[in-house]
Amino acid sequence: MRHDSSIVEFQRKRGGDSAAFFVPFLTSDTILLDAGCGPGTITAALAGIVGKAVGVDIEPKAIAAASALAAEPGLSNLAFAEADMTALPFEDGSFDAVFFHAVLYHQSEAVLTRTLAEARRVLKPGGFLATRDADVGGNVLHPEIDGVRLALDLWQRWYEHDDPAALRFGRRQGAILRAHGFAPVWAGASYVNHSADAAIRSEAVADARRSLLGLGPRLVGKALATDDEIQAALAGWDAWGRDPDAVYFRCRCECVARRD
């Protein structure tokens, strides 16, 4: 997955609520792997619940941000490593639990197959794998501003999904995990609220602008967007932010499965 400074900054704001659905399946003895951990905020939150939490990510800037968390007092059971999810540097059966947050949705079918095979390999028999990922069909947006819809489409272009079904990955997580040798035991959904109050709405607009301005030149350079589209998307978010009743709830589907 492509990272830039705006994406890492947004990930840094996430907390333990992103993994709340997985907590009932964890214990103080659990050894957990957070695969695709980004800047490590979720991994650090889980470290307060489990015996040991290890986060891996392929991007050096994400691991650099995460490693600063591991140095904080009281987190001696937290560690991070730069690693590829399709070739994990761990022995078979090293973990009691594996967690993927906003990771699998971005992968091609071939990479997804290798990633889940590696997760199964490092997971102990009877261990749990949890996923929380996007499903654009569940997003709630008001008002339906063309520029905001365009911005959401531009972000999808950046990830270059070649399968239209990928945009509704979240609702299919159980079926996908079952097809890769896991037995789903729980499913649910929650929302990331980008419009709880005026301050959060303003922050959402700032994050959107930062991301569009950062990705814009690369989208244009890869012929995935035009300068006019980038400007229209920015204007759309500005208009959305001026509406005191605007809402944007981003859907995240959740699944927990067991390794037989």
XYZ file of N, CA and C in Angstrom:
780
model
N 0.842 -1.190 0.000
C 0.000 0.000 0.000
C 0.877 1.241 0.000
N 0.484 2.225 -0.808
C 1.262 3.451 -0.858
C 0.971 4.316 0.363
N 2.036 4.758 1.035
C 1.890 5.681 2.163
C 2.444 7.038 1.759
N 1.876 8.108 2.303
C 2.545 9.395 2.264
C 2.338 10.030 3.634
N 2.886 11.213 3.849
C 2.852 11.804 5.181
C 1.424 12.049 5.661
N 0.506 12.394 4.755
C -0.868 12.650 5.166
C -1.559 11.371 5.616
N -1.263 10.259 4.949
C -1.865 8.979 5.330
C -1.339 8.536 6.677
N -0.029 8.640 6.877
C 0.550 8.243 8.165
C -0.001 9.117 9.286
N -0.169 10.417 9.031
C -0.703 11.314 10.054
C -2.136 10.929 10.413
N -2.935 10.577 9.408
C -4.304 10.163 9.689
C -4.316 8.876 10.509
N -3.468 7.919 10.156
C -3.410 6.662 10.895
C -2.982 6.885 12.339
N -2.122 7.844 12.557
C -1.616 8.124 13.898
C -2.752 8.496 14.861
N -3.836 9.057 14.330
C -4.945 9.511 15.162
C -5.848 8.363 15.622
N -5.701 7.186 14.991
C -6.557 6.075 15.368
C -6.159 5.542 16.730
N -7.112 5.046 17.453
C -6.835 4.487 18.777
C -7.344 3.078 18.910
N -7.449 2.631 20.172
C -7.846 1.274 20.446
C -9.253 0.929 20.019
N -10.117 1.936 19.784
C -11.483 1.624 19.381
C -11.525 0.898 18.051
N -10.479 1.032 17.241
C -10.428 0.336 15.960
C -10.318 -1.171 16.128
N -9.888 -1.616 17.284
C -9.742 -3.047 17.545
C -10.652 -3.519 18.665
N -11.614 -2.694 19.073
C -12.464 -3.034 20.216
C -13.200 -4.349 20.015
N -13.615 -4.628 18.782
C -14.362 -5.856 18.510
C -13.535 -7.112 18.756
N -12.192 -6.988 18.696
C -11.301 -8.134 18.833
C -10.942 -8.415 20.290
N -11.121 -7.423 21.155
C -10.683 -7.530 22.547
C -11.267 -8.748 23.276
N -12.555 -9.099 23.090
C -13.090 -10.270 23.807
C -12.394 -11.588 23.459
N -11.654 -11.619 22.369
C -10.980 -12.843 21.953
C -9.525 -12.892 22.421
N -9.088 -11.857 23.149
C -7.702 -11.745 23.585
C -7.594 -11.933 25.093
N -6.418 -12.364 25.548
C -6.161 -12.512 26.980
C -4.810 -11.888 27.308
N -4.505 -11.860 28.590
C -3.228 -11.285 29.028
C -2.042 -12.163 28.637
N -2.303 -13.363 28.151
C -1.228 -14.264 27.707
C -1.051 -14.269 26.189
N -1.929 -13.582 25.489
C -1.909 -13.599 24.027
C -0.650 -12.949 23.460
N -0.045 -13.618 22.494
C 1.035 -13.026 21.698
C 0.414 -12.643 20.358
N 0.407 -11.345 20.052
C -0.367 -10.818 18.926
C 0.525 -10.183 17.874
N 0.165 -10.404 16.611
C 0.818 -9.745 15.480
C -0.166 -8.789 14.829
N 0.223 -7.515 14.710
C -0.552 -6.506 13.992
C 0.139 -6.310 12.644
N -0.441 -6.898 11.598
C 0.180 -6.898 10.272
C -0.286 -5.693 9.471
N 0.670 -4.889 8.997
C 0.331 -3.626 8.354
C -0.033 -2.597 9.396
N 0.809 -2.460 10.409
C 0.491 -1.680 11.613
C 0.522 -0.181 11.419
N 1.063 0.317 10.285
C 1.165 1.762 10.117
C 1.980 2.376 11.243
N 1.561 3.514 11.786
C 2.336 4.182 12.841
C 2.182 3.551 14.212
N 1.448 2.434 14.326
C 1.484 1.631 15.547
C 0.544 2.008 16.666
N -0.371 2.949 16.453
C -1.245 3.357 17.551
C -2.176 2.234 17.991
N -2.689 1.461 17.043
C -3.562 0.342 17.394
C -2.758 -0.745 18.087
N -1.573 -1.030 17.588
C -0.706 -2.032 18.211
C -0.411 -1.666 19.653
N -0.126 -0.391 19.884
C 0.182 0.063 21.238
C -1.027 -0.079 22.155
N -2.222 0.214 21.635
C -3.424 0.055 22.443
C -3.635 -1.407 22.815
N -3.383 -2.310 21.879
C -3.554 -3.735 22.143
C -2.490 -4.261 23.096
N -1.328 -3.628 23.113
C -0.259 -4.057 24.022
C -0.684 -3.947 25.475
N -1.632 -3.067 25.746
C -2.128 -2.926 27.112
C -3.069 -4.035 27.529
N -3.420 -4.908 26.587
C -4.371 -5.988 26.847
C -3.714 -7.356 26.787
N -2.747 -7.519 25.877
C -2.156 -8.828 25.622
C -0.798 -8.971 26.299
N -0.232 -10.188 26.195
C 1.078 -10.419 26.779
C 2.190 -9.771 25.990
N 2.084 -9.822 24.644
C 3.073 -9.189 23.779
C 2.403 -8.808 22.472
N 2.729 -7.630 21.960
C 2.191 -7.156 20.685
C 3.349 -6.781 19.770
N 3.320 -7.333 18.560
C 4.356 -7.061 17.560
C 3.682 -6.474 16.324
N 4.152 -5.336 15.868
C 3.612 -4.717 14.670
C 4.621 -4.768 13.540
N 4.142 -5.057 12.327
C 5.018 -5.045 11.157
C 4.384 -4.207 10.056
N 5.226 -3.545 9.294
C 4.776 -2.759 8.155
C 5.931 -2.694 7.168
N 5.605 -2.617 5.894
C 6.642 -2.603 4.859
C 7.226 -1.209 4.643
N 6.539 -0.166 5.166
C 6.968 1.205 4.921
C 7.872 1.717 6.041
N 9.095 2.137 5.725
C 10.028 2.626 6.755
C 9.490 3.804 7.556
N 8.783 4.757 6.908
C 8.307 5.930 7.648
C 7.227 5.541 8.657
N 6.436 4.526 8.334
C 5.432 4.062 9.292
C 6.110 3.409 10.493
N 7.099 2.573 10.248
C 7.812 1.899 11.337
C 8.604 2.902 12.171
N 9.125 3.930 11.552
C 9.843 4.964 12.309
C 8.899 5.638 13.307
N 7.670 5.932 12.865
C 6.691 6.534 13.764
C 6.288 5.557 14.860
N 6.137 4.285 14.496
C 5.731 3.269 15.465
C 6.811 3.011 16.513
N 8.048 3.001 16.097
C 9.143 2.686 17.018
C 9.243 3.695 18.157
N 8.819 4.929 17.905
C 8.822 5.935 18.968
C 7.856 5.540 20.079
N 6.747 4.878 19.711
C 5.791 4.413 20.721
C 6.401 3.317 21.582
N 7.145 2.411 20.957
C 7.725 1.286 21.685
C 8.743 1.739 22.722
N 9.275 2.940 22.549
C 10.273 3.453 23.493
C 9.647 4.109 24.713
N 8.328 4.268 24.708
C 7.666 4.929 25.830
C 7.611 4.018 27.059
N 7.656 4.593 28.246
C 7.602 3.793 29.480
C 6.314 2.981 29.560
N 6.416 1.776 30.108
C 5.247 0.934 30.310
C 4.847 0.112 29.114
N 5.614 0.167 28.031
C 5.280 -0.597 26.833
C 6.414 -1.551 26.467
N 6.962 -2.220 27.458
C 8.073 -3.140 27.217
C 7.648 -4.389 26.441
N 6.327 -4.631 26.362
C 5.830 -5.793 25.615
C 5.424 -5.430 24.196
N 5.888 -4.286 23.699
C 5.547 -3.783 22.372
C 6.802 -3.719 21.507
N 6.700 -4.240 20.276
C 7.848 -4.226 19.367
C 7.362 -4.030 17.935
N 8.228 -3.458 17.102
C 7.902 -3.226 15.703
C 9.055 -3.664 14.812
N 8.706 -4.054 13.581
C 9.726 -4.469 12.623
C 9.264 -4.137 11.215
N 10.190 -3.743 10.382
C 9.899 -3.522 8.977
C 9.871 -4.882 8.289
N 8.744 -5.240 7.706
C 8.609 -6.563 7.107
C 7.479 -6.571 6.090
N 7.584 -7.505 5.150
C 6.580 -7.724 4.113
C 5.578 -8.757 4.625
N 4.291 -8.449 4.560
C 3.275 -9.374 5.054
C 3.228 -10.681 4.274
N 3.774 -10.677 3.052
C 3.765 -11.902 2.251
C 4.989 -12.773 2.523
N 5.896 -12.313 3.381
C 7.099 -13.090 3.737
C 7.506 -12.690 5.150
N 6.715 -13.078 6.130
C 6.935 -12.662 7.512
C 8.171 -13.323 8.111
N 8.965 -12.579 8.872
C 10.211 -13.107 9.450
C 9.988 -13.812 10.794
N 8.973 -14.682 10.836
C 8.648 -15.381 12.076
C 8.480 -16.874 11.806
N 8.740 -17.676 12.837
C 8.594 -19.120 12.704
C 7.117 -19.511 12.685
N 6.852 -20.714 12.213
C 5.492 -21.232 12.196
C 4.909 -21.221 13.612
N 3.624 -20.858 13.729
C 2.941 -20.908 15.004
C 3.484 -19.974 16.065
N 4.000 -18.828 15.658
C 4.606 -17.891 16.616
C 3.579 -17.063 17.377
N 2.346 -16.958 16.870
C 1.378 -16.018 17.447
C 0.056 -16.701 17.792
N -0.582 -16.164 18.829
C -1.919 -16.611 19.221
C -3.003 -15.857 18.463
N -2.667 -14.682 17.957
C -3.650 -13.843 17.277
C -2.948 -12.999 16.222
N -3.648 -12.753 15.115
C -3.154 -11.877 14.040
C -4.256 -10.882 13.712
N -3.870 -9.618 13.546
C -4.833 -8.549 13.302
C -4.462 -7.792 12.033
N -5.471 -7.556 11.178
C -5.308 -6.735 9.976
C -6.307 -5.591 10.044
N -5.827 -4.357 10.023
C -6.722 -3.202 10.010
C -6.484 -2.368 8.758
N -7.531 -2.257 7.922
C -7.471 -1.428 6.703
C -6.275 -1.794 5.840
N -6.062 -3.098 5.673
C -4.901 -3.595 4.940
C -5.316 -4.473 3.766
N -6.138 -5.478 4.007
C -6.424 -6.493 2.996
C -7.191 -5.925 1.806
N -8.008 -4.932 2.051
C -8.831 -4.280 1.034
C -7.998 -3.776 -0.144
N -6.769 -3.383 0.111
C -5.936 -2.767 -0.922
C -5.186 -3.792 -1.778
N -5.270 -5.066 -1.449
C -4.402 -6.044 -2.084
C -5.052 -6.706 -3.299
N -4.204 -7.050 -4.263
C -4.676 -7.841 -5.391
C -4.978 -9.252 -4.907
N -5.662 -10.017 -5.726
C -6.023 -11.381 -5.329
C -4.784 -12.225 -5.039
N -3.754 -12.068 -5.860
C -2.537 -12.865 -5.664
C -1.833 -12.490 -4.364
N -1.720 -11.182 -4.080
C -1.062 -10.737 -2.851
C -1.901 -11.117 -1.635
N -3.221 -11.001 -1.747
C -4.103 -11.388 -0.652
C -3.913 -12.862 -0.301
N -3.807 -13.707 -1.313
C -3.605 -15.139 -1.083
C -2.302 -15.395 -0.338
N -1.226 -14.732 -0.757
C 0.067 -14.923 -0.084
C 0.035 -14.372 1.338
N -0.635 -13.215 1.519
C -0.713 -12.601 2.842
C -1.449 -13.498 3.828
N -2.592 -14.027 3.430
C -3.367 -14.873 4.331
C -2.689 -16.217 4.569
N -1.947 -16.705 3.576
C -1.187 -17.940 3.782
C -0.097 -17.736 4.829
N 0.559 -16.571 4.796
C 1.578 -16.268 5.794
C 0.955 -16.085 7.172
N -0.194 -15.419 7.221
C -0.880 -15.246 8.508
C -1.249 -16.605 9.093
N -1.729 -17.495 8.274
C -2.087 -18.840 8.738
C -0.851 -19.590 9.223
N 0.254 -19.407 8.527
C 1.492 -20.110 8.902
C 1.987 -19.683 10.270
N 1.988 -18.377 10.558
C 2.554 -17.898 11.827
C 1.550 -17.971 12.977
N 0.296 -18.299 12.666
C -0.736 -18.392 13.689
C -0.810 -19.821 14.231
N -0.895 -19.940 15.546
C -1.006 -21.259 16.164
C -2.360 -21.891 15.834
N -2.442 -23.219 15.747
C -3.750 -23.867 15.585
C -4.694 -23.439 16.713
N -5.911 -23.069 16.345
C -6.863 -22.576 17.328
C -6.761 -21.088 17.588
N -5.744 -20.439 17.024
C -5.577 -19.006 17.201
C -6.580 -18.219 16.381
N -6.684 -16.920 16.691
C -7.686 -16.063 16.043
C -7.043 -15.069 15.082
N -7.712 -14.858 13.965
C -7.346 -13.816 13.014
C -8.511 -12.843 12.922
N -8.227 -11.554 13.029
C -9.273 -10.529 12.952
C -8.970 -9.552 11.834
N -10.012 -9.125 11.137
C -9.873 -8.148 10.064
C -10.908 -7.042 10.245
N -10.507 -5.830 9.949
C -11.430 -4.674 9.933
C -11.104 -3.873 8.696
N -12.062 -3.795 7.774
C -11.728 -3.182 6.498
C -12.919 -2.453 5.887
N -12.617 -1.712 4.838
C -13.573 -0.785 4.238
C -14.651 -1.485 3.437
N -15.770 -0.783 3.317
C -16.852 -1.171 2.415
C -17.549 0.117 2.005
N -17.208 0.598 0.811
C -17.709 1.925 0.422
C -19.224 1.937 0.269
N -19.822 0.778 0.072
C -21.273 0.712 -0.043
C -21.982 1.038 1.249
N -21.253 1.031 2.365
C -21.858 1.339 3.650
C -21.590 2.746 4.130
N -20.817 3.530 3.387
C -20.519 4.897 3.808
C -21.779 5.761 3.804
N -21.843 6.699 4.741
C -22.975 7.627 4.835
C -22.443 9.049 4.651
N -22.932 9.735 3.626
C -22.464 11.085 3.311
C -23.660 12.011 3.107
N -23.594 13.201 3.720
C -24.612 14.237 3.517
C -23.960 15.605 3.735
N -24.213 16.567 2.849
C -24.977 16.443 1.604
C -24.163 15.724 0.527
N -24.856 15.269 -0.502
C -24.214 14.520 -1.596
C -23.543 15.509 -2.553
N -22.417 16.051 -2.134
C -21.700 17.043 -2.938
C -20.831 16.333 -3.971
N -20.958 16.759 -5.219
C -20.231 16.095 -6.307
C -18.726 16.087 -6.058
N -18.195 17.198 -5.555
C -16.754 17.280 -5.336
C -16.259 16.295 -4.294
N -17.064 16.046 -3.261
C -16.671 15.071 -2.241
C -16.733 13.669 -2.813
N -17.787 13.367 -3.565
C -17.871 12.061 -4.230
C -16.682 11.871 -5.163
N -16.286 12.941 -5.857
C -15.123 12.870 -6.727
C -13.866 12.582 -5.926
N -13.714 13.243 -4.769
C -12.542 13.015 -3.923
C -12.460 11.555 -3.491
N -13.588 10.976 -3.090
C -13.600 9.574 -2.688
C -13.209 8.674 -3.861
N -13.667 9.040 -5.055
C -13.304 8.269 -6.244
C -11.818 8.403 -6.560
N -11.253 9.600 -6.355
C -9.827 9.803 -6.611
C -8.981 8.921 -5.703
N -9.388 8.778 -4.443
C -8.632 7.916 -3.536
C -8.705 6.454 -3.982
N -9.864 6.051 -4.528
C -9.964 4.689 -5.046
C -9.050 4.515 -6.266
N -8.970 5.526 -7.104
C -8.076 5.453 -8.263
C -6.619 5.295 -7.811
N -6.267 5.969 -6.714
C -4.889 5.894 -6.229
C -4.510 4.463 -5.877
N -5.457 3.725 -5.302
C -5.168 2.336 -4.955
C -5.331 1.402 -6.145
N -5.838 1.916 -7.264
C -5.894 1.199 -8.529
C -6.536 -0.183 -8.391
N -7.727 -0.230 -7.795
C -8.436 -1.492 -7.710
C -8.816 -1.951 -9.120
N -8.402 -3.173 -9.481
C -8.761 -3.692 -10.795
C -10.014 -4.568 -10.732
N -10.553 -4.743 -9.527
C -11.753 -5.544 -9.329
C -12.811 -4.671 -8.669
N -13.922 -4.367 -9.360
C -14.958 -3.520 -8.757
C -15.477 -4.057 -7.425
N -15.429 -5.376 -7.234
C -15.915 -5.968 -5.985
C -15.045 -5.573 -4.801
N -13.808 -5.114 -5.066
C -12.902 -4.734 -3.976
C -13.468 -3.580 -3.165
N -14.295 -2.747 -3.798
C -14.845 -1.598 -3.098
C -15.850 -2.014 -2.027
N -16.321 -3.250 -2.104
C -17.211 -3.807 -1.088
C -16.554 -5.010 -0.422
N -15.267 -4.848 -0.172
C -14.479 -5.917 0.438
C -14.992 -6.270 1.830
N -15.337 -5.246 2.620
C -15.678 -5.461 4.023
C -16.749 -6.500 4.242
N -17.827 -6.420 3.495
C -18.944 -7.338 3.704
C -18.605 -8.769 3.296
N -17.527 -8.952 2.541
C -17.144 -10.290 2.054
C -16.019 -10.922 2.871
N -15.603 -10.273 3.969
C -14.442 -10.764 4.707
C -14.615 -12.198 5.203
N -15.799 -12.526 5.726
C -16.024 -13.875 6.220
C -15.844 -14.911 5.128
N -16.447 -14.667 3.981
C -16.337 -15.606 2.868
C -14.895 -15.722 2.380
N -14.195 -14.601 2.352
C -12.795 -14.614 1.898
C -11.930 -15.391 2.871
N -12.094 -15.139 4.170
C -11.285 -15.866 5.148
C -11.596 -17.358 5.115
N -12.858 -17.726 4.957
C -13.225 -19.140 4.886
C -12.561 -19.811 3.679
N -12.517 -19.085 2.564
C -11.906 -19.645 1.344
C -10.413 -19.845 1.492
N -9.811 -19.181 2.492
C -8.365 -19.307 2.716
C -8.041 -20.121 3.962
N -8.982 -20.943 4.380
C -8.686 -21.910 5.427
C -8.970 -21.492 6.850
N -9.713 -20.395 7.033
C -10.091 -19.951 8.374
C -11.583 -20.193 8.600
N -11.978 -20.306 9.858
C -13.379 -20.527 10.199
C -13.940 -19.292 10.899
N -14.714 -18.452 10.208
C -15.270 -17.248 10.835
C -16.152 -17.597 12.033
N -15.996 -16.821 13.115
C -16.783 -17.053 14.325
C -17.561 -15.815 14.763
N -17.275 -14.661 14.164
C -17.963 -13.420 14.557
C -17.857 -12.417 13.419
N -18.928 -11.625 13.216
C -18.907 -10.565 12.201
C -19.694 -9.366 12.706
N -19.286 -8.181 12.299
C -19.976 -6.965 12.697
C -19.519 -5.791 11.859
N -19.912 -4.587 12.262
C -19.517 -3.373 11.549
C -19.567 -2.194 12.501
N -18.791 -1.178 12.183
C -18.801 0.068 12.939
C -18.445 1.196 11.973
N -18.510 2.424 12.481
C -18.252 3.571 11.611
C -17.173 4.475 12.204
N -16.361 5.034 11.319
C -15.456 6.114 11.692
C -16.230 7.412 11.468
N -16.434 8.180 12.532
C -17.258 9.384 12.464
C -16.379 10.600 12.189
N -16.530 11.178 11.004
C -15.756 12.356 10.619
C -16.556 13.649 10.800
N -17.671 13.579 11.539
C -18.541 14.761 11.619
C -19.273 14.867 12.950
N -18.660 14.384 14.026
C -19.329 14.381 15.327
C -19.657 15.792 15.814
N -18.781 16.749 15.532
C -19.016 18.137 15.918
C -18.226 19.034 14.970
N -18.297 20.330 15.195
C -17.656 21.279 14.280
C -16.151 21.084 14.215
N -15.528 20.790 15.358
C -14.077 20.625 15.382
C -13.652 19.397 14.582
N -14.360 18.297 14.756
C -14.015 17.070 14.029
C -14.299 17.239 12.542
N -15.390 17.945 12.216
C -15.693 18.204 10.812
C -14.579 19.036 10.178
N -14.101 20.034 10.887
C -13.013 20.863 10.382
C -11.736 20.048 10.203
N -11.480 19.152 11.147
C -10.309 18.288 11.047
C -10.418 17.353 9.856
N -11.634 16.852 9.585
C -11.843 15.969 8.434
C -11.532 16.700 7.133
N -11.964 17.955 7.033
C -11.680 18.742 5.831
C -10.173 18.972 5.696
N -9.512 19.293 6.800
C -8.061 19.518 6.759
C -7.329 18.249 6.334
N -7.746 17.097 6.870
C -7.130 15.829 6.475
C -7.356 15.548 4.999
N -8.583 15.788 4.524
C -8.899 15.540 3.122
C -8.078 16.441 2.212
N -7.964 17.717 2.567
C -7.175 18.652 1.763
C -5.702 18.237 1.739
N -5.179 17.875 2.902
C -3.778 17.461 2.993
C -3.515 16.247 2.096
N -4.435 15.292 2.151
C -4.259 14.090 1.345
C -4.347 14.393 -0.145
N -5.351 15.177 -0.541
C -5.513 15.497 -1.956
C -4.332 16.304 -2.497
N -3.843 17.255 -1.707
C -2.703 18.060 -2.151
C -1.436 17.227 -2.232
N -1.319 16.216 -1.344
C -0.154 15.342 -1.390
C -0.203 14.344 -2.530
N -1.394 13.750 -2.731
C -1.526 12.726 -3.761
C -1.783 13.312 -5.145
N -2.313 14.534 -5.184
C -2.707 15.138 -6.448
C -1.658 15.072 -7.550
N -0.442 15.568 -7.294
C 0.571 15.537 -8.352
C 0.886 14.120 -8.836
N 0.833 13.147 -7.929
C 1.118 11.771 -8.331
C -0.048 11.164 -9.117
N -1.276 11.514 -8.718
C -2.428 11.070 -9.497
C -2.366 11.626 -10.917
N -2.053 12.910 -11.022
C -1.949 13.539 -12.335
C -0.789 12.927 -13.119
N 0.334 12.721 -12.437
C 1.508 12.149 -13.099
C 1.280 10.755 -13.642
N 0.402 9.995 -13.002
C 0.085 8.649 -13.471
C -1.143 8.634 -14.377
N -1.613 9.825 -14.750
C -2.792 9.978 -15.615
C -4.035 9.355 -15.001
N -4.098 9.385 -13.664
C -5.277 8.875 -12.957
C -6.261 9.992 -12.615
N -5.841 11.237 -12.822
C -6.699 12.386 -12.540
C -6.167 13.585 -13.293
N -6.993 14.633 -13.363
C -6.569 15.895 -13.966
C -6.466 16.950 -12.866
N -5.768 18.027 -13.173
C -5.669 19.133 -12.223
C -7.061 19.691 -11.892
N -7.937 19.762 -12.901
C -9.290 20.277 -12.672
C -10.039 19.381 -11.684
N -9.844 18.070 -11.772
C -10.513 17.167 -10.842
C -10.003 17.365 -9.417
N -8.711 17.564 -9.279
C -8.158 17.797 -7.943
C -8.761 19.065 -7.350
N -8.850 20.121 -8.134
C -9.406 21.379 -7.643
C -10.893 21.233 -7.316
N -11.623 20.476 -8.121
C -13.048 20.259 -7.865
C -13.246 19.468 -6.575
N -12.364 18.510 -6.326
C -12.453 17.719 -5.099
C -12.162 18.580 -3.877
N -11.156 19.444 -3.965
C -10.842 20.353 -2.859
C -12.012 21.288 -2.573
N -12.606 21.821 -3.631
C -13.742 22.729 -3.460
C -14.924 21.994 -2.840
N -15.103 20.732 -3.201
C -16.193 19.943 -2.642
C -16.061 19.761 -1.144
N -14.847 19.456 -0.684
C -14.636 19.297 0.750
C -14.819 20.623 1.492
N -14.382 21.708 0.883
C -14.579 23.021 1.511
C -16.072 23.320 1.680
N -16.865 23.014 0.648
C -18.310 23.248 0.719
C -18.952 22.348 1.775
N -18.521 21.089 1.826
C -19.039 20.148 2.839
C -18.739 20.674 4.242
N -17.534 21.174 4.451
C -17.132 21.662 5.764
C -17.895 22.894 6.216
N -18.422 23.657 5.269
C -19.177 24.863 5.636
C -20.613 24.559 6.048
N -21.065 23.344 5.775
C -22.438 22.963 6.120
C -22.470 22.461 7.565
N -23.162 23.145 8.478
C -23.151 22.741 9.893
C -23.836 21.403 10.142
N -24.594 20.912 9.154
C -25.287 19.637 9.309
C -24.660 18.523 8.467
N -23.484 18.776 7.926
C -22.823 17.772 7.096
C -22.415 16.569 7.933
N -22.527 15.367 7.342
C -22.088 14.140 8.006
C -21.279 13.297 7.027
N -20.316 12.577 7.583
C -19.568 11.574 6.820
C -19.203 10.470 7.796
N -19.877 9.333 7.662
C -19.615 8.161 8.479
C -19.004 7.099 7.561
N -17.778 6.712 7.844
C -17.065 5.762 6.987
C -17.194 4.347 7.553
N -17.751 3.468 6.764
C -18.058 2.112 7.210
C -16.802 1.253 7.312
N -16.715 0.500 8.412
C -15.675 -0.506 8.587
C -16.350 -1.820 9.012
N -16.221 -2.836 8.178
C -16.747 -4.157 8.508
C -15.676 -4.953 9.260
N -16.136 -5.817 10.165
C -15.227 -6.525 11.069
C -15.510 -8.018 11.061
N -14.469 -8.813 11.189
C -14.633 -10.262 11.192
C -13.543 -10.891 12.060
N -13.919 -11.915 12.820
C -12.961 -12.710 13.588
C -13.101 -14.158 13.139
N -11.985 -14.799 12.845
C -11.989 -16.185 12.388
C -10.942 -16.983 13.143
N -11.159 -18.287 13.208
C -10.245 -19.175 13.922
C -9.435 -20.008 12.912
N -8.183 -20.230 13.259
C -7.346 -21.140 12.486
C -7.531 -22.544 13.045
N -8.047 -23.457 12.214
C -8.261 -24.834 12.663
C -6.945 -25.587 12.806
